[in-house]
mmCIF file of C-alpha atoms in Angstrom:
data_model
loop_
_atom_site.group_PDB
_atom_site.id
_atom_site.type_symbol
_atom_site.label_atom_id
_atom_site.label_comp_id
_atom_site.label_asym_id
_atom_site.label_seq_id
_atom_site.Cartn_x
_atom_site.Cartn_y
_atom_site.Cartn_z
ATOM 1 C CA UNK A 10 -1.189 9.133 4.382
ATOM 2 C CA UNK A 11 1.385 8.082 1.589
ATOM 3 C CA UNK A 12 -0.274 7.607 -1.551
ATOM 4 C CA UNK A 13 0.629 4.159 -3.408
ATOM 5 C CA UNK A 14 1.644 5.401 -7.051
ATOM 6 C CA UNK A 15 1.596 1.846 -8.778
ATOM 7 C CA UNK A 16 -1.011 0.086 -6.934
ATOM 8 C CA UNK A 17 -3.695 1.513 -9.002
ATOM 9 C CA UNK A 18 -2.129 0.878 -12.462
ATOM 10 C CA UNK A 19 -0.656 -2.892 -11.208
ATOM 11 C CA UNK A 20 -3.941 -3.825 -10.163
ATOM 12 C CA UNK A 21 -5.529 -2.915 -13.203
ATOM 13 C CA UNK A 22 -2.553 -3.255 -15.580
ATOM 14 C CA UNK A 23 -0.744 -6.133 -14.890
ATOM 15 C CA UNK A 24 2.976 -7.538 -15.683
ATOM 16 C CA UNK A 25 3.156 -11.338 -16.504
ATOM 17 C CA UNK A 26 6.789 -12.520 -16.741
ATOM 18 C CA UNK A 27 7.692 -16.054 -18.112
ATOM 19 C CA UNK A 28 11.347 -16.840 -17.693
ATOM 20 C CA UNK A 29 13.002 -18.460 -21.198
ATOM 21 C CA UNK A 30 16.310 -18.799 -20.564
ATOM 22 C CA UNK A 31 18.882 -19.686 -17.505
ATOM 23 C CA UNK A 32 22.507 -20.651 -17.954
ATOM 24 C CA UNK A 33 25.315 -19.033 -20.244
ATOM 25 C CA UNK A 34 24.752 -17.484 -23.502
ATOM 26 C CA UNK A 35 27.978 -18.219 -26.240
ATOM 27 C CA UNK A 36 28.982 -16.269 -29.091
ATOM 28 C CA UNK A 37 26.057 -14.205 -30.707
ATOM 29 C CA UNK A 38 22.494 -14.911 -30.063
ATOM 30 C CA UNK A 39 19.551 -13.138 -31.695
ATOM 31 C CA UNK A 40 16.559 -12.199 -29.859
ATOM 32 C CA UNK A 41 13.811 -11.689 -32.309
ATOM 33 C CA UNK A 42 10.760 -9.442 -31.663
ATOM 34 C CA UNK A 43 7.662 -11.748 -30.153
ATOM 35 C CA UNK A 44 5.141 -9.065 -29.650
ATOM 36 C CA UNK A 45 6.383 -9.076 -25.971
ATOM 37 C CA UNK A 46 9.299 -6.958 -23.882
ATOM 38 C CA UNK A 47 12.399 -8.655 -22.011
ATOM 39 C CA UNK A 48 13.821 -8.618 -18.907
ATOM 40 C CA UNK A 49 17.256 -10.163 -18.846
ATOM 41 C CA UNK A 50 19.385 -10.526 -15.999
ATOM 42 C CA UNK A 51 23.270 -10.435 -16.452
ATOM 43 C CA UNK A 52 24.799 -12.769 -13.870
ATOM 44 C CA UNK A 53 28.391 -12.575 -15.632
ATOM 45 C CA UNK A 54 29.679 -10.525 -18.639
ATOM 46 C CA UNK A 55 30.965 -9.170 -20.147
ATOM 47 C CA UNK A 56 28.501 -8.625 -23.044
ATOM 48 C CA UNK A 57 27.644 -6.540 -25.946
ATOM 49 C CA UNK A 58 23.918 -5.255 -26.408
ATOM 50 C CA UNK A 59 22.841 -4.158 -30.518
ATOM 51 C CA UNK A 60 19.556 -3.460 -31.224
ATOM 52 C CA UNK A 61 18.313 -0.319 -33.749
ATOM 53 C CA UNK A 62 21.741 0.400 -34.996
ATOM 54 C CA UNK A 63 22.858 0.691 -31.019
ATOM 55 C CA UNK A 64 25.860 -1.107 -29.198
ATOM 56 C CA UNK A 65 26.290 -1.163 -25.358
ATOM 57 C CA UNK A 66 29.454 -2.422 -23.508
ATOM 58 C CA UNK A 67 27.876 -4.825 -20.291
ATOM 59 C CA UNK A 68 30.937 -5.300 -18.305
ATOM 60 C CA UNK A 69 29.198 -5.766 -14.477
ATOM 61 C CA UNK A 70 25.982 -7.724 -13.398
ATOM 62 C CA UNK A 71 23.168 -5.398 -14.998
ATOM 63 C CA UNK A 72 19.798 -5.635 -15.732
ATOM 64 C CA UNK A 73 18.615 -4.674 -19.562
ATOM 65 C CA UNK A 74 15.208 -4.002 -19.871
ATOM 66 C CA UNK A 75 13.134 -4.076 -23.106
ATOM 67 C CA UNK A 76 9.472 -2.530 -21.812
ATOM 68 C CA UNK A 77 8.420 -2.504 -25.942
ATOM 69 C CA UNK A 78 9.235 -5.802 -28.079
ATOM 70 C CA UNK A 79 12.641 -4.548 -30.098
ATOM 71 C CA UNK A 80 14.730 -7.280 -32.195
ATOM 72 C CA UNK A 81 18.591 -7.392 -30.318
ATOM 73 C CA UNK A 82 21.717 -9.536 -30.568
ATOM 74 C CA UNK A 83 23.927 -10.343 -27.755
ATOM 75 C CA UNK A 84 27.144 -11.236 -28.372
ATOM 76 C CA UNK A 85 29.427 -12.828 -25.650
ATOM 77 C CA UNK A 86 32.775 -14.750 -25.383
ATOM 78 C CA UNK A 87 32.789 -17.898 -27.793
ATOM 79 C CA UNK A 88 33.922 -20.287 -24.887
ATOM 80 C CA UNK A 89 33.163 -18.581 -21.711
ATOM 81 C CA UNK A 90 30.096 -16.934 -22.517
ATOM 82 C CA UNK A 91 27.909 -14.538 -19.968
ATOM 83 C CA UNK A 92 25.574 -15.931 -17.566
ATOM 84 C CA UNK A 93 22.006 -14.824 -17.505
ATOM 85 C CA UNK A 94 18.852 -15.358 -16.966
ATOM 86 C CA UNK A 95 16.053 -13.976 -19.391
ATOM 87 C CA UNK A 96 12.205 -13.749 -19.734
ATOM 88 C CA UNK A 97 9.297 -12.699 -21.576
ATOM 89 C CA UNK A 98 7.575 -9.474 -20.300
ATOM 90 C CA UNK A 99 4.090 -9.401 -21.427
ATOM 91 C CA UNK A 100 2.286 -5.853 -20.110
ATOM 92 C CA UNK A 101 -1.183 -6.033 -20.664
ATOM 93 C CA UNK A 102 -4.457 -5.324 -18.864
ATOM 94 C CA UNK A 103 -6.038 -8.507 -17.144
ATOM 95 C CA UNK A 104 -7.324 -10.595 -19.854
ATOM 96 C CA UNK A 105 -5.124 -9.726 -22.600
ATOM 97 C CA UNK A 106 -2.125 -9.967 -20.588
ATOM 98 C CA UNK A 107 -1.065 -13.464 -22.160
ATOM 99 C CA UNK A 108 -1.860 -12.342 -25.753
ATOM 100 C CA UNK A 109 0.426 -9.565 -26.358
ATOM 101 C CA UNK A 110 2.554 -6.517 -25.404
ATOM 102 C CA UNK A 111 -0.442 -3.882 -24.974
ATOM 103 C CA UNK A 112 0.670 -0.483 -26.961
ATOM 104 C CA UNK A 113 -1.412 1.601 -24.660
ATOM 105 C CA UNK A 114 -0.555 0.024 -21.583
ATOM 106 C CA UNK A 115 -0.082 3.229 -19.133
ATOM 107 C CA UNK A 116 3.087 1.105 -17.993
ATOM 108 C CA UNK A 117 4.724 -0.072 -20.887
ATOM 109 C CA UNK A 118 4.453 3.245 -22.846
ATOM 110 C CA UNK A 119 5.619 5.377 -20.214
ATOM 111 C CA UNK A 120 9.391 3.387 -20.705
ATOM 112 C CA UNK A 121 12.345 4.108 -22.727
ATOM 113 C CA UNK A 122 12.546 1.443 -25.470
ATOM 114 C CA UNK A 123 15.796 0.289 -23.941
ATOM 115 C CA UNK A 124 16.793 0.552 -20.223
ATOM 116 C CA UNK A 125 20.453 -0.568 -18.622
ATOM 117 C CA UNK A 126 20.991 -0.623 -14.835
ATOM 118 C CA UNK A 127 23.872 -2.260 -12.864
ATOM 119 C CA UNK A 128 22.420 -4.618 -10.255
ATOM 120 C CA UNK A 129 23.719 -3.015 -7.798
ATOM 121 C CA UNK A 130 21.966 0.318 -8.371
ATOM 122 C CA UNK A 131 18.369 -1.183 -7.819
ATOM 123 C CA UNK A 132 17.349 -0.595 -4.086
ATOM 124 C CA UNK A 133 16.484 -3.685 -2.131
ATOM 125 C CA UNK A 134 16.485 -5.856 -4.675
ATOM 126 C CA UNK A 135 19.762 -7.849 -3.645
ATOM 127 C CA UNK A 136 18.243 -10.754 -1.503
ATOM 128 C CA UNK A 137 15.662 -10.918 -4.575
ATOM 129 C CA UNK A 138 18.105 -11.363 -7.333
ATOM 130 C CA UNK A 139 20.407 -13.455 -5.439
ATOM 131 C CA UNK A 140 17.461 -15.999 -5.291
ATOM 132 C CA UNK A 141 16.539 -15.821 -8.522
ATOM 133 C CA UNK A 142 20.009 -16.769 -9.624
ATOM 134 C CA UNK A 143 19.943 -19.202 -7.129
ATOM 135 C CA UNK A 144 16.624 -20.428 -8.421
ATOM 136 C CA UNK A 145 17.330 -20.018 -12.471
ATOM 137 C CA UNK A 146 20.412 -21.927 -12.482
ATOM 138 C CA UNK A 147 19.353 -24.799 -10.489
ATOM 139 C CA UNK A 148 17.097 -27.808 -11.234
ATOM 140 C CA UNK A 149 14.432 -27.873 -8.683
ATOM 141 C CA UNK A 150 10.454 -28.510 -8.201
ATOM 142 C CA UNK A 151 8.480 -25.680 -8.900
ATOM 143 C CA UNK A 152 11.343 -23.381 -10.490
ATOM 144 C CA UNK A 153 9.626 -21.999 -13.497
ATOM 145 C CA UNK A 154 6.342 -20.722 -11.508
ATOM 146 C CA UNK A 155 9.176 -19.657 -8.626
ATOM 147 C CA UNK A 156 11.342 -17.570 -10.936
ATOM 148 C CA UNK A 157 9.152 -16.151 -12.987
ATOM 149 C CA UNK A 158 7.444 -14.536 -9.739
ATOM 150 C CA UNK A 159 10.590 -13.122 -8.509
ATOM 151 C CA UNK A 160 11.166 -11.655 -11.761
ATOM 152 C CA UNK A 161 7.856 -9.670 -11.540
ATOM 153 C CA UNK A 162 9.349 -8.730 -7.772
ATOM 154 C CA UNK A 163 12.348 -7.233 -9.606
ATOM 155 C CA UNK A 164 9.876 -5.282 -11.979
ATOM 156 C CA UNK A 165 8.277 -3.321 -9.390
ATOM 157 C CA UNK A 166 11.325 -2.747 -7.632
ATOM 158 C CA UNK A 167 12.523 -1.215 -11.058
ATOM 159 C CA UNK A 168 9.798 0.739 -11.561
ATOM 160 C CA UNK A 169 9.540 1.955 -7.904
ATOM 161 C CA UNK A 170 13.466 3.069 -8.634
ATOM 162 C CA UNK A 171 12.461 5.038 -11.744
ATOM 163 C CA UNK A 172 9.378 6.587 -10.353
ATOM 164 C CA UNK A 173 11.846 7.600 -7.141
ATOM 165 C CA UNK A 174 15.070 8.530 -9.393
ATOM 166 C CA UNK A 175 13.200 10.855 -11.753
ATOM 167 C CA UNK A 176 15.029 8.738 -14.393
ATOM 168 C CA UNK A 177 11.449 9.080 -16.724
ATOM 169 C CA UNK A 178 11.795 12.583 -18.165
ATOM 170 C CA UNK A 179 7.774 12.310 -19.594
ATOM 171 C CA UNK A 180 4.651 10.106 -20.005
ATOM 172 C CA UNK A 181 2.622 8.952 -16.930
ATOM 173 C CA UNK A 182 5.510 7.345 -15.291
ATOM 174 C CA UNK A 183 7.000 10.701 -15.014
ATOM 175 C CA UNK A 184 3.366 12.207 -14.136
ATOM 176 C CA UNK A 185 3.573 9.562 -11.070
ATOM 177 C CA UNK A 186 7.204 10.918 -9.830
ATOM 178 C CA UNK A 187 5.730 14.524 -10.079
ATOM 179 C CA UNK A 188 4.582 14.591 -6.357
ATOM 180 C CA UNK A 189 1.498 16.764 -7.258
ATOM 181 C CA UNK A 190 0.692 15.255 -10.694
ATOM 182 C CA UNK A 191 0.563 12.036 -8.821
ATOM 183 C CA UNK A 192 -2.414 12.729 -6.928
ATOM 184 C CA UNK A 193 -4.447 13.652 -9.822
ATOM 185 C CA UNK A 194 -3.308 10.653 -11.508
ATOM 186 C CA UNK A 195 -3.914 7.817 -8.863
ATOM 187 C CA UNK A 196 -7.155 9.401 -8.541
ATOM 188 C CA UNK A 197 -7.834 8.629 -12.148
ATOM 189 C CA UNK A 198 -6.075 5.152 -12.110
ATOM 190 C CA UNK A 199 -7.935 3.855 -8.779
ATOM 191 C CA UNK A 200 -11.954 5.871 -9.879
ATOM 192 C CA UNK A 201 -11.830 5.800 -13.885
ATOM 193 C CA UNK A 202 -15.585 6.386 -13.219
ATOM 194 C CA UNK A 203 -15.858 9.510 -11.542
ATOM 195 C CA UNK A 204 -16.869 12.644 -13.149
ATOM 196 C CA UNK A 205 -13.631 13.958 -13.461
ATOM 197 C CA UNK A 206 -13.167 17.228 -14.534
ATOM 198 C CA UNK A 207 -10.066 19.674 -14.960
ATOM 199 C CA UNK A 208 -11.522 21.640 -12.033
ATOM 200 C CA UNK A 209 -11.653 18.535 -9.644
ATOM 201 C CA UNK A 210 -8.380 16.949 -11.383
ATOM 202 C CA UNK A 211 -6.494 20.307 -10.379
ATOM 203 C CA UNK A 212 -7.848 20.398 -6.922
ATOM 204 C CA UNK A 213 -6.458 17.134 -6.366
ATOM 205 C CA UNK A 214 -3.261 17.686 -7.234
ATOM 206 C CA UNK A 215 -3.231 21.116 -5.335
ATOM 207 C CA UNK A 216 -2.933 23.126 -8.138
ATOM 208 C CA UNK A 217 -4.372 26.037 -10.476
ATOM 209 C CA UNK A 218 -6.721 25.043 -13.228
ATOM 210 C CA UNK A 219 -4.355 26.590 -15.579
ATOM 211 C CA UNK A 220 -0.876 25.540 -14.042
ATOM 212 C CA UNK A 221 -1.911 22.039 -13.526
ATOM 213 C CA UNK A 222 -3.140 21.879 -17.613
ATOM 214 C CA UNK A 223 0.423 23.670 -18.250
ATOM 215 C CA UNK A 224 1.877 21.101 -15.986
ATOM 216 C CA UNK A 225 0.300 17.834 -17.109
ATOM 217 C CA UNK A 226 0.888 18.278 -20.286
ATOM 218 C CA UNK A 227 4.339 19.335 -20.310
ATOM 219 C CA UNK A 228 5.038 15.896 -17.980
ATOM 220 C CA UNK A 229 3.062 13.314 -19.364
ATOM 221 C CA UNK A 230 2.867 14.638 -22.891
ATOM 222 C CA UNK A 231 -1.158 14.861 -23.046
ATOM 223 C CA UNK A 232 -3.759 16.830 -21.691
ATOM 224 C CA UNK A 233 -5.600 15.527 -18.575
ATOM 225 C CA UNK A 234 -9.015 14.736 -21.126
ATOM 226 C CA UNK A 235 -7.117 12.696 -23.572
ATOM 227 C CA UNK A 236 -4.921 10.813 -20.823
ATOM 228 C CA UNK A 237 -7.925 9.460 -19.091
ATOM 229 C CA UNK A 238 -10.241 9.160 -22.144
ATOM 230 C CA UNK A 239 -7.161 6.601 -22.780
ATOM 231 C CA UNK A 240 -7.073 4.840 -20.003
ATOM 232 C CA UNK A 241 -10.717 4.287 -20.176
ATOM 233 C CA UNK A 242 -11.046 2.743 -23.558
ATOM 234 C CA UNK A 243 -8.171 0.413 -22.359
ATOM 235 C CA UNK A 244 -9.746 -0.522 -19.485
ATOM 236 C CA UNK A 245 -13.029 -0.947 -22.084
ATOM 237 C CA UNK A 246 -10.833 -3.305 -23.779
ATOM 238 C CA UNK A 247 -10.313 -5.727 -21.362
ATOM 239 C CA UNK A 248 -13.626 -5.910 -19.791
ATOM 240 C CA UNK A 249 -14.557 -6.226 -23.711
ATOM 241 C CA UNK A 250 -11.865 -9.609 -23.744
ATOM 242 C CA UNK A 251 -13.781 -10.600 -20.362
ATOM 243 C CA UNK A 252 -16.944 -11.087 -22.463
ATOM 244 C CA UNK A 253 -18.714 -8.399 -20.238
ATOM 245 C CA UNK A 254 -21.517 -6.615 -21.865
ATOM 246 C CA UNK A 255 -21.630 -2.891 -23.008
ATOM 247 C CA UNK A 256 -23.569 -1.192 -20.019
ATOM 248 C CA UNK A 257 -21.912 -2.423 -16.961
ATOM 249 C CA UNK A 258 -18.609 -1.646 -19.159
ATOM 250 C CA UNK A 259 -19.372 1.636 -19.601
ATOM 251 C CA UNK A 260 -20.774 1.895 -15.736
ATOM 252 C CA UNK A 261 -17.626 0.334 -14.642
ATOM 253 C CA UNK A 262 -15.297 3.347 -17.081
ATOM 254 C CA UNK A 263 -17.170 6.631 -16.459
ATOM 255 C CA UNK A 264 -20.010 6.730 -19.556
ATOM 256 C CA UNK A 265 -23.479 7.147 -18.856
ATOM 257 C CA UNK A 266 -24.783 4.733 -21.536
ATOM 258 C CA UNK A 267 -23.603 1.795 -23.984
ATOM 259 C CA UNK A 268 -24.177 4.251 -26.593
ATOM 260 C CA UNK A 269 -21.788 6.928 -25.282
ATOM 261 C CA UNK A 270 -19.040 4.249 -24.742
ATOM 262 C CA UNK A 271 -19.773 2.976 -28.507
ATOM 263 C CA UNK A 272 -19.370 6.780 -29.446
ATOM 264 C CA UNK A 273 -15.695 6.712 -27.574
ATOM 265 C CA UNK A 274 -14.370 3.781 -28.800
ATOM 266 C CA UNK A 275 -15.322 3.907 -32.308
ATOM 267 C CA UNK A 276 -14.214 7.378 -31.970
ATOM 268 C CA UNK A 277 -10.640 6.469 -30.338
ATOM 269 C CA UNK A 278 -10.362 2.732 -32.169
ATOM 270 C CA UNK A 279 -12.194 3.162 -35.303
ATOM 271 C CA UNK A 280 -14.023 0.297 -35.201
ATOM 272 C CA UNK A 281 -17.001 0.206 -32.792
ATOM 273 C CA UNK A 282 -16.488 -2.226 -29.538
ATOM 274 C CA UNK A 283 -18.432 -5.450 -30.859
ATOM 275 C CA UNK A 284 -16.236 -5.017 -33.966
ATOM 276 C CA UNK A 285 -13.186 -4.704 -31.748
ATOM 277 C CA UNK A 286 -13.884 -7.942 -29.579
ATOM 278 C CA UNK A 287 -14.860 -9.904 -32.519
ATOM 279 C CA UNK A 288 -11.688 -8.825 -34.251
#
């Protein structure tokens, strides 16, 4: 049976988009950095990208994605302008999803800081786009919550075509297109509890002890023991923001007590968990 790549990670770490802008853009416009990542949709160009001493020529309906919050200016035709339709991107994990951009979100991390893709290069997502457009440029009941879900749709059909396209060179994006680091890391993403070990990691993924170390490594730019002591502090962190307490927390993310959790967080954080939620 196919093994879902994303499922465990979007169920866990989820995407919240909230759409800002619809209509042309005129002239230069400054996007300041809000702590969250962009998704804008060119309609119509042409347009010119700068951000971090960067310029890129948009001349065809593309998507520009900003996974990490980065400052940028657009800069369009005074009169004519470029059509798009824009929102905020805030990847987080469950409860602090509407707070900020999450640094350690598996997702968000995983992404180039800037990422440029015709429309027309994205798999399936034609009939999904086309209603957005539709959607974004009209004035109808219900077309913030409708357009802001369609714009998660085209997020997972992005990341589907970079997991499929081998576009992510490293990180755990690129550990999920690696068809046997995959299995190791699904296994991780859907039972953080679990004893894993690098013996049981490597016999998921089909591998050698030593090759699949070698491997890991080399892909996602970590060992195996630091990737998923990771994810389980950040999965710590939002049962921490749920206001759950420290033993079924560190039940629910693979440590035998509230004490050995403290121990991994303070270690990993610096501060100990109560001094993180309080914080």
């Amino acid at each position: 049976m196919a093994v879902d790549r994303l499922q465990g990670l979007l169920s866990r770490f989820s995407v919240s988009a909230r759409m800002f802008h619809s209509g042309p853009l005129c002239g230069i416009t400054d996007i300041d950095d809000n702590g969250l990542g962009q998704l804008h949709l060119v309609r119509r160009g042409p347009l010119e990208v700068r951000h971090a001493g960067e310029v890129v020529r948009v001349d065809e309906p593309s998507l520009l994605f900003y996974p990490r919050p980065l400052a940028h200016r657009f800069i369009s035709d005074d009169l004519a302008g470029a059509d798009m339709a824009c929102a905020n991107l805030a990847f987080g994990s469950g409860a602090s999803v509407a707070l900020r951009t999450d640094a350690h979100h598996p997702i968000a991390r995983s992404l180039p800081p800037f990422l440029c893709l015709p429309l027309a290069a994205l798999p399936g997502a034609a009939p999904v786009l086309d209603l957005l457009f539709d959607e974004a440029f009209a004035l109808r009941c219900g077309r913030q919550v409708l357009v802001d879900r369609l714009f998660d749709a085209v997020l997972v059909l992005l990341l589907r075509h970079l997991l499929d396209s081998g576009h992510i060179k490293d990180g755990p994006l690129a550990g999920l297109g690696h068809p046997q680091l995959a299995k190791a890391l699904v296994a991780m993403h859907d039972e953080p509890a679990s004893p894993w070990t690098l013996e049981t990691l490597a016999a998921r993924a089909g591998m050698s002890r030593s090759r699949f170390a070698e491997v890991f490594a080399q892909v996602v730019g970590e060992t195996p023991a630091a990737y998923l002591a990771q994810y389980r502090i950040t999965l710590a962190k939002d049962a921490l923001l749920r206001g759950e307490g420290l033993e079924r927390i560190a039940q629910q993310v693979g440590y035998g007590s509230a004490a050995a959790l403290s121990r991994a967080f303070s270690g990993a954080c610096g501060v100990s968990p109560r001094e993180w939620r309080a914080q």
